[in-house]
Amino acid sequence: MDKHQAEQGALQGRRKALKGLIGLPFIGGIAAGAYAEVRKKQQEKDQILRELNIEAERPEIASDMSGEPVRIGIVGNGGRGQHLVRVLGFATPAWVQAMQEKGNTGALEAYQNQENLNVKLTGVCDVFEVNAELAQSASPDCKRYRHYEELINSPDIDALVIATPDHWHAPVAIAALQAGKHVYVEKPMTHKIAETYALREAARNSKAIFQVGHQHRQTQSFITAQDIIRKRVLGHVSLVQASTNRNSDNGAWQYHIHEKASPQTIDWDLFLGNAPSIPFNKEHFFRWRKWWAYGSGLSGDLMTHDFDRVNCILNMGMPRFVTASGGIYTHRDGRDVPDVFQAVMEYPDFTTGSSREAGLEKGMTFVYSATLGNQHWRETLLMGHDGTLELGNQLRVHADPNSTRYRHLIESGVMDPSVPIYAYDPASGNADGVTSATSKYFAQKGLLWTYRGGKRVDSAMLHIREWLGAIRNGTPVSCGIEEGFEEAMSAHMVGLSWKLGRRMEWDAGAEQIIALPGEDLDAMLVAPGRVIAGMMG
């Protein structure tokens, strides 16, 4: 490709990226006498674009995937693990057949057309025989390891992808980093407070590359939102609203229990690990997210997505105060984590910059609201003095009627607060199908796919590619140990607030959650149900 062709291709790409940016009404058709009005509207759009100066794309970091293949071991090859194995380039014959039988040609084409990341799947560790065998069927190089320490110590493994239940995230990640193995771990980064510090120390002291699986950091609309904040388009953001809305068995963690599950096919003691010892229980194994002993409830499982989605845009870090409430209101099925939940995080000193006089605006509240009994969609909102950002796989910005920054444009009629002043759709007209309410929920949040060069790409593949690029070339990762620490510790504060029925406070100087005399916060965090005044359940 010569220089002229490259320039033309870049120009076409930019035109596609800018498609649909302005939401102001544009009069179609050039009727007699209407030309002046059309031209005026276009000039107003151009004026708004110049005022906002938002960059909708970021330059790609060129990460060379050549050289010796990175040898990957998967620890935890359940539903999420199998997806990550596919984005690494290894689909099972059973999955391919299932997609063909369902007529899901889109998923097959996406898999077949995805970039070759130049890796080998050389190891699997899973306590369920069926999951381990699936990984081996996906790759002829994949060896079964009965214990994660055997996989870590193998000379055939360079890096680990960890997709276990939450209570195994930190123990496996710490051991891998101490052995010099690279780590990609699913969220939440940790299950307990003490291991959050231990994992941070292990990552800081290791030369290995560490990445937390918040793949939305690759979503194009979020990258655009970062520039919106840098350009102070919203003014001072004082309130953020985020939510989870799901109403299905799968959305409420009522996962399928495999027909081959038995004490003979599942290493139950290894699954339990540091969790309380109980007799073999299929439901606890397959639906572990419903119990604090293995999972982190809505605070660690789904709220962490929204926390990190906002944190990657605002960089607000740890909250000073946290208050949580809710209960088990829609699924009284033996679970001990709430299914309706609210969390309020307070940042009294946070600011995104102001268009008003100095010192007038400071502080922000992040509100998270969740239900597993209703799936009505609620937008994620970043609400500032000058504008409001509606955030998802697409985004829209509305000017506030009382904005200081845009007062002159509103008064002159150039800006209309009732319609978006900026709207960004990275799909640029491409249609995207989803197969269920749960997949729609993740798609709308920007957690399933994004776009590069006008093509739909799996966000998790891009996130793993970023990690592999860092391993090969020393390029940065977007969600390393510091971001993971903020995500995990914030979730622990929220979980504790619900457990204890009081506002929790973060001591920024000591970097710790403030406990009352005699309290063992970790024991309370993973105990079943609530522990208010010694009450359980």
PDB file of N, CA and C in Angstrom, residues 396-438:
ATOM      1  N   ARG A 396     -24.068   9.040  24.367  1.00  0.00           N
ATOM      2  CA  ARG A 396     -24.699  10.306  24.002  1.00  0.00           C
ATOM      3  C   ARG A 396     -24.397  11.330  25.078  1.00  0.00           C
ATOM      4  N   VAL A 397     -24.235  12.583  24.645  1.00  0.00           N
ATOM      5  CA  VAL A 397     -24.027  13.690  25.567  1.00  0.00           C
ATOM      6  C   VAL A 397     -25.141  14.706  25.370  1.00  0.00           C
ATOM      7  N   HIS A 398     -25.789  15.103  26.462  1.00  0.00           N
ATOM      8  CA  HIS A 398     -26.785  16.173  26.446  1.00  0.00           C
ATOM      9  C   HIS A 398     -26.217  17.379  27.198  1.00  0.00           C
ATOM     10  N   ALA A 399     -26.350  18.545  26.636  1.00  0.00           N
ATOM     11  CA  ALA A 399     -25.992  19.767  27.358  1.00  0.00           C
ATOM     12  C   ALA A 399     -27.027  20.005  28.453  1.00  0.00           C
ATOM     13  N   ASP A 400     -26.571  20.493  29.604  1.00  0.00           N
ATOM     14  CA  ASP A 400     -27.502  20.831  30.671  1.00  0.00           C
ATOM     15  C   ASP A 400     -28.106  22.216  30.384  1.00  0.00           C
ATOM     16  N   PRO A 401     -29.421  22.365  30.589  1.00  0.00           N
ATOM     17  CA  PRO A 401     -30.046  23.667  30.297  1.00  0.00           C
ATOM     18  C   PRO A 401     -29.428  24.826  31.068  1.00  0.00           C
ATOM     19  N   ASN A 402     -28.849  24.537  32.252  1.00  0.00           N
ATOM     20  CA  ASN A 402     -28.247  25.596  33.070  1.00  0.00           C
ATOM     21  C   ASN A 402     -26.718  25.576  33.031  1.00  0.00           C
ATOM     22  N   SER A 403     -26.183  25.007  31.973  1.00  0.00           N
ATOM     23  CA  SER A 403     -24.729  24.938  31.823  1.00  0.00           C
ATOM     24  C   SER A 403     -24.086  26.322  31.783  1.00  0.00           C
ATOM     25  N   THR A 404     -22.932  26.414  32.425  1.00  0.00           N
ATOM     26  CA  THR A 404     -22.145  27.640  32.326  1.00  0.00           C
ATOM     27  C   THR A 404     -21.344  27.662  31.031  1.00  0.00           C
ATOM     28  N   ARG A 405     -20.702  26.543  30.716  1.00  0.00           N
ATOM     29  CA  ARG A 405     -19.839  26.488  29.531  1.00  0.00           C
ATOM     30  C   ARG A 405     -20.618  26.731  28.245  1.00  0.00           C
ATOM     31  N   TYR A 406     -21.824  26.176  28.136  1.00  0.00           N
ATOM     32  CA  TYR A 406     -22.565  26.237  26.878  1.00  0.00           C
ATOM     33  C   TYR A 406     -23.682  27.288  26.888  1.00  0.00           C
ATOM     34  N   ARG A 407     -23.667  28.176  27.871  1.00  0.00           N
ATOM     35  CA  ARG A 407     -24.756  29.149  27.992  1.00  0.00           C
ATOM     36  C   ARG A 407     -24.937  29.957  26.704  1.00  0.00           C
ATOM     37  N   HIS A 408     -23.824  30.425  26.142  1.00  0.00           N
ATOM     38  CA  HIS A 408     -23.930  31.267  24.952  1.00  0.00           C
ATOM     39  C   HIS A 408     -24.479  30.489  23.760  1.00  0.00           C
ATOM     40  N   LEU A 409     -24.145  29.198  23.655  1.00  0.00           N
ATOM     41  CA  LEU A 409     -24.641  28.392  22.541  1.00  0.00           C
ATOM     42  C   LEU A 409     -26.109  28.029  22.723  1.00  0.00           C
ATOM     43  N   ILE A 410     -26.517  27.808  23.982  1.00  0.00           N
ATOM     44  CA  ILE A 410     -27.923  27.508  24.252  1.00  0.00           C
ATOM     45  C   ILE A 410     -28.788  28.739  24.014  1.00  0.00           C
ATOM     46  N   GLU A 411     -28.323  29.878  24.513  1.00  0.00           N
ATOM     47  CA  GLU A 411     -29.104  31.111  24.363  1.00  0.00           C
ATOM     48  C   GLU A 411     -29.211  31.545  22.907  1.00  0.00           C
ATOM     49  N   SER A 412     -28.188  31.223  22.113  1.00  0.00           N
ATOM     50  CA  SER A 412     -28.225  31.598  20.704  1.00  0.00           C
ATOM     51  C   SER A 412     -28.987  30.589  19.853  1.00  0.00           C
ATOM     52  N   GLY A 413     -29.415  29.478  20.464  1.00  0.00           N
ATOM     53  CA  GLY A 413     -30.175  28.470  19.736  1.00  0.00           C
ATOM     54  C   GLY A 413     -29.340  27.457  18.996  1.00  0.00           C
ATOM     55  N   VAL A 414     -28.013  27.543  19.100  1.00  0.00           N
ATOM     56  CA  VAL A 414     -27.147  26.575  18.429  1.00  0.00           C
ATOM     57  C   VAL A 414     -27.262  25.206  19.098  1.00  0.00           C
ATOM     58  N   MET A 415     -27.330  25.179  20.427  1.00  0.00           N
ATOM     59  CA  MET A 415     -27.488  23.940  21.190  1.00  0.00           C
ATOM     60  C   MET A 415     -28.907  23.850  21.720  1.00  0.00           C
ATOM     61  N   ASP A 416     -29.468  22.645  21.614  1.00  0.00           N
ATOM     62  CA  ASP A 416     -30.793  22.365  22.161  1.00  0.00           C
ATOM     63  C   ASP A 416     -30.627  21.272  23.223  1.00  0.00           C
ATOM     64  N   PRO A 417     -30.799  21.575  24.518  1.00  0.00           N
ATOM     65  CA  PRO A 417     -30.607  20.570  25.570  1.00  0.00           C
ATOM     66  C   PRO A 417     -31.528  19.363  25.464  1.00  0.00           C
ATOM     67  N   SER A 418     -32.590  19.443  24.663  1.00  0.00           N
ATOM     68  CA  SER A 418     -33.523  18.323  24.549  1.00  0.00           C
ATOM     69  C   SER A 418     -33.042  17.237  23.597  1.00  0.00           C
ATOM     70  N   VAL A 419     -31.989  17.506  22.824  1.00  0.00           N
ATOM     71  CA  VAL A 419     -31.429  16.504  21.919  1.00  0.00           C
ATOM     72  C   VAL A 419     -29.934  16.407  22.177  1.00  0.00           C
ATOM     73  N   PRO A 420     -29.317  15.241  21.850  1.00  0.00           N
ATOM     74  CA  PRO A 420     -27.889  15.101  22.119  1.00  0.00           C
ATOM     75  C   PRO A 420     -27.048  16.105  21.335  1.00  0.00           C
ATOM     76  N   ILE A 421     -26.051  16.672  21.990  1.00  0.00           N
ATOM     77  CA  ILE A 421     -25.086  17.512  21.281  1.00  0.00           C
ATOM     78  C   ILE A 421     -23.967  16.653  20.704  1.00  0.00           C
ATOM     79  N   TYR A 422     -23.888  15.414  21.172  1.00  0.00           N
ATOM     80  CA  TYR A 422     -22.857  14.497  20.668  1.00  0.00           C
ATOM     81  C   TYR A 422     -23.390  13.087  20.835  1.00  0.00           C
ATOM     82  N   ALA A 423     -23.324  12.277  19.777  1.00  0.00           N
ATOM     83  CA  ALA A 423     -23.754  10.881  19.845  1.00  0.00           C
ATOM     84  C   ALA A 423     -22.739  10.028  19.101  1.00  0.00           C
ATOM     85  N   TYR A 424     -22.251   8.995  19.752  1.00  0.00           N
ATOM     86  CA  TYR A 424     -21.206   8.174  19.140  1.00  0.00           C
ATOM     87  C   TYR A 424     -21.640   6.722  19.097  1.00  0.00           C
ATOM     88  N   ASP A 425     -21.634   6.147  17.913  1.00  0.00           N
ATOM     89  CA  ASP A 425     -21.941   4.739  17.716  1.00  0.00           C
ATOM     90  C   ASP A 425     -20.783   4.105  16.963  1.00  0.00           C
ATOM     91  N   PRO A 426     -19.925   3.343  17.656  1.00  0.00           N
ATOM     92  CA  PRO A 426     -18.760   2.768  16.979  1.00  0.00           C
ATOM     93  C   PRO A 426     -19.135   1.754  15.910  1.00  0.00           C
ATOM     94  N   ALA A 427     -20.378   1.243  15.954  1.00  0.00           N
ATOM     95  CA  ALA A 427     -20.796   0.291  14.929  1.00  0.00           C
ATOM     96  C   ALA A 427     -20.989   0.963  13.580  1.00  0.00           C
ATOM     97  N   SER A 428     -21.250   2.267  13.592  1.00  0.00           N
ATOM     98  CA  SER A 428     -21.442   3.045  12.354  1.00  0.00           C
ATOM     99  C   SER A 428     -22.439   2.378  11.418  1.00  0.00           C
ATOM    100  N   GLY A 429     -23.554   1.920  11.974  1.00  0.00           N
ATOM    101  CA  GLY A 429     -24.603   1.359  11.135  1.00  0.00           C
ATOM    102  C   GLY A 429     -24.606  -0.152  11.072  1.00  0.00           C
ATOM    103  N   ASN A 430     -23.590  -0.837  11.622  1.00  0.00           N
ATOM    104  CA  ASN A 430     -23.591  -2.291  11.609  1.00  0.00           C
ATOM    105  C   ASN A 430     -24.656  -2.836  12.562  1.00  0.00           C
ATOM    106  N   ALA A 431     -25.305  -3.925  12.183  1.00  0.00           N
ATOM    107  CA  ALA A 431     -26.318  -4.549  13.032  1.00  0.00           C
ATOM    108  C   ALA A 431     -25.672  -5.616  13.903  1.00  0.00           C
ATOM    109  N   ASP A 432     -26.104  -5.711  15.145  1.00  0.00           N
ATOM    110  CA  ASP A 432     -25.554  -6.684  16.079  1.00  0.00           C
ATOM    111  C   ASP A 432     -26.687  -7.485  16.700  1.00  0.00           C
ATOM    112  N   GLY A 433     -26.630  -8.795  16.554  1.00  0.00           N
ATOM    113  CA  GLY A 433     -27.648  -9.648  17.138  1.00  0.00           C
ATOM    114  C   GLY A 433     -27.200 -10.195  18.477  1.00  0.00           C
ATOM    115  N   VAL A 434     -28.161 -10.358  19.393  1.00  0.00           N
ATOM    116  CA  VAL A 434     -27.884 -10.995  20.681  1.00  0.00           C
ATOM    117  C   VAL A 434     -28.853 -12.152  20.849  1.00  0.00           C
ATOM    118  N   THR A 435     -28.469 -13.151  21.634  1.00  0.00           N
ATOM    119  CA  THR A 435     -29.226 -14.391  21.702  1.00  0.00           C
ATOM    120  C   THR A 435     -30.069 -14.528  22.946  1.00  0.00           C
ATOM    121  N   SER A 436     -29.892 -13.638  23.943  1.00  0.00           N
ATOM    122  CA  SER A 436     -30.660 -13.764  25.174  1.00  0.00           C
ATOM    123  C   SER A 436     -30.685 -12.419  25.886  1.00  0.00           C
ATOM    124  N   ALA A 437     -31.547 -12.337  26.910  1.00  0.00           N
ATOM    125  CA  ALA A 437     -31.614 -11.109  27.698  1.00  0.00           C
ATOM    126  C   ALA A 437     -30.297 -10.844  28.395  1.00  0.00           C
ATOM    127  N   THR A 438     -29.641 -11.906  28.870  1.00  0.00           N
ATOM    128  CA  THR A 438     -28.364 -11.737  29.569  1.00  0.00           C
ATOM    129  C   THR A 438     -27.294 -11.217  28.618  1.00  0.00           C
TER     130      THR A 438
END
